[in-house]
Short mmCIF file of C-alpha atoms in Angstrom, two decimals:
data_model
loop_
_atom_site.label_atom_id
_atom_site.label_comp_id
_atom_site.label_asym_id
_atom_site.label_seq_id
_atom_site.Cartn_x
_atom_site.Cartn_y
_atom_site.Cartn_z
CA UNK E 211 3.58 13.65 15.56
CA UNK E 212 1.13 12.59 13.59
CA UNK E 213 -0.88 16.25 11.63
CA UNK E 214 -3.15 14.35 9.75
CA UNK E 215 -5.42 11.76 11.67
CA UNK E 216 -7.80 8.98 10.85
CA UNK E 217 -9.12 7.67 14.00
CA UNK E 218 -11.07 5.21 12.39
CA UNK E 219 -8.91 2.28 10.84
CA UNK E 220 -12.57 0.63 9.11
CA UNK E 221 -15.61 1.44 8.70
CA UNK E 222 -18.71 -0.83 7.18
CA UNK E 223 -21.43 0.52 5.88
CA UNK E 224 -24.99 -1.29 4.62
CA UNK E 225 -25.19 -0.86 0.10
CA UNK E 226 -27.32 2.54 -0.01
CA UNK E 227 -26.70 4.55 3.32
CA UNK E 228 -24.18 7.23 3.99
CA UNK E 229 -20.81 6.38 4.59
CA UNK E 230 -19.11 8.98 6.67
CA UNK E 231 -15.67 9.46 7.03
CA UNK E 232 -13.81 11.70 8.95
CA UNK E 233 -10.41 13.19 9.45
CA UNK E 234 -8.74 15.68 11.86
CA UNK E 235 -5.79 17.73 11.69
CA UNK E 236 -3.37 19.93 13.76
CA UNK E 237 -1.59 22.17 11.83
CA UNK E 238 -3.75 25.40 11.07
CA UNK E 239 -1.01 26.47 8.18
CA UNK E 240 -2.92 23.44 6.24
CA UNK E 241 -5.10 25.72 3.40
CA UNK E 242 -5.95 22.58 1.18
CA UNK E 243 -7.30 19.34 1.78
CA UNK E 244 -7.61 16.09 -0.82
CA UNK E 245 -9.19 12.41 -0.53
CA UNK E 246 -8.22 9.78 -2.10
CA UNK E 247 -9.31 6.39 -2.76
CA UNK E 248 -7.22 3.28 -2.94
CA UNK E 249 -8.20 -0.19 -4.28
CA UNK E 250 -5.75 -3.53 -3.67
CA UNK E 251 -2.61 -3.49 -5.50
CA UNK E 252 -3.09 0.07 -7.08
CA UNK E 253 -2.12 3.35 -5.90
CA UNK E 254 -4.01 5.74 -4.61
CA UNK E 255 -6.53 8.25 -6.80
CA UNK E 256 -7.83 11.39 -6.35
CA UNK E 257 -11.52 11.69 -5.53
CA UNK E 258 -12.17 14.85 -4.36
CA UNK E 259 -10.44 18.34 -2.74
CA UNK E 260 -11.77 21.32 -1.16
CA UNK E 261 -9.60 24.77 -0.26
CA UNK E 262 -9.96 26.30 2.87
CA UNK E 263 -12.21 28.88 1.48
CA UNK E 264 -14.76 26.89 1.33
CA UNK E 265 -16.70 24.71 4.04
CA UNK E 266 -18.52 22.06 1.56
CA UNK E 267 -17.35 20.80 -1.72
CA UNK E 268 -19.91 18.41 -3.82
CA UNK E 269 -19.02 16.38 -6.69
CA UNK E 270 -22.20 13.42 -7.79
CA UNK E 271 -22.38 10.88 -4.61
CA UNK E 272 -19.27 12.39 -2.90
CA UNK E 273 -19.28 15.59 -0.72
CA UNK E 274 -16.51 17.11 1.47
CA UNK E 275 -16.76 19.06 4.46
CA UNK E 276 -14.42 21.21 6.20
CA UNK E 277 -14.85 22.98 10.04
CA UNK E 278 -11.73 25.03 9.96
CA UNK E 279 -12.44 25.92 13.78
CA UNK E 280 -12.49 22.41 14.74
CA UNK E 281 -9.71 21.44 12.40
CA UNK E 282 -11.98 18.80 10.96
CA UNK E 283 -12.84 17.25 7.74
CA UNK E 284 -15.45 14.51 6.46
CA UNK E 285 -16.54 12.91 3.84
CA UNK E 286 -20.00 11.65 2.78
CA UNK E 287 -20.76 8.91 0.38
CA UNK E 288 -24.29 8.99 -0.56
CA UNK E 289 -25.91 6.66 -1.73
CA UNK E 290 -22.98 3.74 -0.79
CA UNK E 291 -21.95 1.45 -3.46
CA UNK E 292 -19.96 -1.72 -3.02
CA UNK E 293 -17.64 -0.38 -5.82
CA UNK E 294 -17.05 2.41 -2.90
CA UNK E 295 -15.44 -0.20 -0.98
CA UNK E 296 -11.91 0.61 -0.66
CA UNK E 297 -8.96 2.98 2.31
CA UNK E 298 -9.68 6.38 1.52
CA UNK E 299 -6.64 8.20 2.71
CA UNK E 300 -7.53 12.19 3.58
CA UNK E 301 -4.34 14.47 2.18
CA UNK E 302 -3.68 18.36 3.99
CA UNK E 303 -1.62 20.34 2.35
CA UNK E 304 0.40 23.99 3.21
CA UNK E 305 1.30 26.64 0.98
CA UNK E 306 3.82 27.78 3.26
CA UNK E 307 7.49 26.18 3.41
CA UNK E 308 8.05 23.28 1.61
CA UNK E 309 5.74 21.66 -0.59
CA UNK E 310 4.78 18.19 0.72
CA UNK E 311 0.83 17.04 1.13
CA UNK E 312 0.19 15.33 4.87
CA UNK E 313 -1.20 11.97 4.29
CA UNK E 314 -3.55 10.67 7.37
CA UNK E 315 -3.44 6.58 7.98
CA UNK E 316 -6.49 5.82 5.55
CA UNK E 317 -9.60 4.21 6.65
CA UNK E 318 -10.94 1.11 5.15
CA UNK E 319 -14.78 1.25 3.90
CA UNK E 320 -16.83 -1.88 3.51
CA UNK E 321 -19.88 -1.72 1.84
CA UNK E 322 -22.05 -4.39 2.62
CA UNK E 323 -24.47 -5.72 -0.39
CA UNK O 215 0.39 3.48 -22.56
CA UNK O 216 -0.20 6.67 -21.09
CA UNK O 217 -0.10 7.16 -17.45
CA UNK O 218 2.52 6.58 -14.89
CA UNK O 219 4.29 2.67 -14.48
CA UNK O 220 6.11 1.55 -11.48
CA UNK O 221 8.24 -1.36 -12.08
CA UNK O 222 9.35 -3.75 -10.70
CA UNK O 223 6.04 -4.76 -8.48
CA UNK O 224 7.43 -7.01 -6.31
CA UNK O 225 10.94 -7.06 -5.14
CA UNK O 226 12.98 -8.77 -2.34
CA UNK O 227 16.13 -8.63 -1.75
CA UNK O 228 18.28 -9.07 1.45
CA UNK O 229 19.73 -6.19 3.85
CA UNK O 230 22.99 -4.52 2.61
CA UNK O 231 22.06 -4.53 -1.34
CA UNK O 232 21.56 -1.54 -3.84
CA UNK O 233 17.88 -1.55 -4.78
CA UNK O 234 17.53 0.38 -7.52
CA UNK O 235 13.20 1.03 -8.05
CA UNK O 236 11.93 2.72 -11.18
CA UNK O 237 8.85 5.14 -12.38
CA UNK O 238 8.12 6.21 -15.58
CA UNK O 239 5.39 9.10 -16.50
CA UNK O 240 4.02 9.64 -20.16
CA UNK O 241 2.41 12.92 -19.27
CA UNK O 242 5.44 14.96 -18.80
CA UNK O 243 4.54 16.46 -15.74
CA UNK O 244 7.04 18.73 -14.17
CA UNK O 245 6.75 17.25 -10.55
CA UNK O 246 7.32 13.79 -9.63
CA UNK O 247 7.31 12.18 -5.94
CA UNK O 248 7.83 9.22 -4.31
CA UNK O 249 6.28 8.05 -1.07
CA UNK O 250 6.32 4.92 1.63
CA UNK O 251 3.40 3.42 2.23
CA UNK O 252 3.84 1.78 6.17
CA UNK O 253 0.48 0.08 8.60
CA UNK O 254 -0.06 3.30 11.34
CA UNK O 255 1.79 5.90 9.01
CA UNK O 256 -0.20 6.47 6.21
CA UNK O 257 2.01 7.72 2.72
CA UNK O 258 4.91 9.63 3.57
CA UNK O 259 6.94 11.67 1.34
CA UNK O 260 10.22 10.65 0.86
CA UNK O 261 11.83 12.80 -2.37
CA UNK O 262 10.20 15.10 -4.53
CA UNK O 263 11.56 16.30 -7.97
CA UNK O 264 10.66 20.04 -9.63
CA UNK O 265 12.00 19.20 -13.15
CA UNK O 266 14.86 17.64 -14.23
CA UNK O 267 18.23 17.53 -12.18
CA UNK O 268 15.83 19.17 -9.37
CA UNK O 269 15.59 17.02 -6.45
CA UNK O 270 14.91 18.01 -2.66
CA UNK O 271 14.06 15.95 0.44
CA UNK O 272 10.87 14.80 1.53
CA UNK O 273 10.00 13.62 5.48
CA UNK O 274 11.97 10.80 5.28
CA UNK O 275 15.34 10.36 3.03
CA UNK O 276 17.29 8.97 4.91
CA UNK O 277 18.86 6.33 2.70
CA UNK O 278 17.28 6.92 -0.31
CA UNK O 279 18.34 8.61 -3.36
CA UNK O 280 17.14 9.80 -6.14
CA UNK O 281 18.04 11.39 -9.41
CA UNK O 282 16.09 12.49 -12.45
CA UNK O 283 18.01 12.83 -15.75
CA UNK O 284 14.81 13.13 -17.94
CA UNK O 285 11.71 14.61 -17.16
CA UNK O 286 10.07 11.15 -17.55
CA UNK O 287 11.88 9.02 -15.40
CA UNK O 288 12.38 9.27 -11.64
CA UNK O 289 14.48 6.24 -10.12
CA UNK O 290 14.77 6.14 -6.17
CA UNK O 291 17.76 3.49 -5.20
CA UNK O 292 18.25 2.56 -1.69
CA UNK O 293 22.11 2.26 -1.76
CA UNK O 294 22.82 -0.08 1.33
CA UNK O 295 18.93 -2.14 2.04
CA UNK O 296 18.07 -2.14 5.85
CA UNK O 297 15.10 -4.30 7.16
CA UNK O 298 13.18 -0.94 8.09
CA UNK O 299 12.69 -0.79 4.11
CA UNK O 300 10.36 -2.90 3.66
CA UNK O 301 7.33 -0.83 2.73
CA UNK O 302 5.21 -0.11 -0.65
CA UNK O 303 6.28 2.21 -2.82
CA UNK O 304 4.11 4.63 -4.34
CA UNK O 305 5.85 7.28 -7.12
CA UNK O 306 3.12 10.32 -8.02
CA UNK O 307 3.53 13.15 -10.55
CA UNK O 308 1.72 16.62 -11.01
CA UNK O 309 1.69 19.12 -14.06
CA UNK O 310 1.99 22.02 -11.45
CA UNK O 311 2.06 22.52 -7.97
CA UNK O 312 -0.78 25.20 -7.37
CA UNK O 313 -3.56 23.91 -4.85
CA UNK O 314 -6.07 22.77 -7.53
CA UNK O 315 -3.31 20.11 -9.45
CA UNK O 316 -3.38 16.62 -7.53
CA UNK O 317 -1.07 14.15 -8.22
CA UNK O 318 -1.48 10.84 -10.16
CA UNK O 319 0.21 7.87 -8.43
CA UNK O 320 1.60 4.52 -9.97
CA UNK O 321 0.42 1.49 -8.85
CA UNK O 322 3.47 0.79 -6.26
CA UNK O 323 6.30 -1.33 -5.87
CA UNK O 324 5.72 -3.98 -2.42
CA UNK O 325 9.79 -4.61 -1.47
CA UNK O 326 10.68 -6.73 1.11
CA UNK O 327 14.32 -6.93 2.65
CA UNK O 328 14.94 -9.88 4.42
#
């Protein structure tokens, strides 16, 4: 059962649009929610996180949403780089029980020079 | 250098052996992690350690372990290696674990068992 989905295995996006990316979840204990970005042969790094507070989080070209009714989060790269290009893997996390973050399958984003 | 080193990168072995893969953080970070990385599954956790000599189970343990003598060092060993192994592994460490700490991942381990 997966809690944490990625419907969207790639994505490819032209060098200066918006890349959106989006993410779903299930479980409405999640309270915290993380991207990250992975490159070939690293591991994965954090980009950017937003609490369930809060519907939008903004940091420079990279800007989370969150729709707690629809369980649903995004993110928007604007403008698109093709340093950008990379799987972003969305992370949902619970305060309640055991600590663990949710890890969705990643989506891979081509940016196209 | 500082940061968090996986080693070794690459590693295959064959089904039945002790596998012994280690991570090593300069930070001193009280948490460290380890995850599988699998096509259609995403990272999944498989042991997490508190501090030293504090281990606990992640989603998927079984047949793993892991110990953690020194804050720095967190080995995971798969004691008997079964095909279904065969995965990237991804070890992550966090100061804290409040919502606002994320956690800082090496740059994996690929193992194949043949």
């Amino acid at each position: 059962d997966q809690q944490v989905k990625q419907n969207s295995p790639s994505l490819s996006v032209q060098e200066g649009r918006i890349s959106i990316l989006n993410c779903d979840y299930t479980n409405s204990m999640f309270d915290y929610f993380l991207w990250y970005k992975k490159y070939p042969a690293e591991g994965p790094t954090f980009l950017i996180s937003i609490s369930s507070i809060k519907d939008k989080n903004e940091d420079g070209r990279f800007t989370v949403f969150l729709n707690k009714s629809a369980k649903h989060l995004s993110l928007h790269i604007v403008p698109s780089q093709p340093g950008d290009s990379a799987v972003y893997f969305c992370a949902a996390r619970s305060t309640s029980g055991t600590y663990k973050y949710i890890f969705g399958t990643g989506t891979r984003l081509k940016v196209l020079a | 250098d500082a940061g968090i080193t996986q080693s070794p990168r690459y590693k295959i072995t064959e089904t039945g052996r002790q596998v012994t893969l280690m991570c090593h953080q300069t930070w001193s970070h009280s948490y460290m992690f380890w995850y599988r990385q699998d096509l259609g599954h995403g990272l999944r956790l498989i042991y997490y350690s508190a501090a030293a000599d504090i281990t606990d189970k992640g989603e998927v343990p079984d047949g793993y372990v892991v110990s953690r003598s020194k804050t720095e060092n967190f080995p995971l060993t798969l004691e008997s290696a079964t095909r279904s192994q065969t995965s990237v592994y991804f070890c992550a460490s966090s100061q804290r674990l409040t919502s606002t700490d994320t956690q800082y991942f090496g740059p994996g381990t690929r193992l194949t068992v043949l």
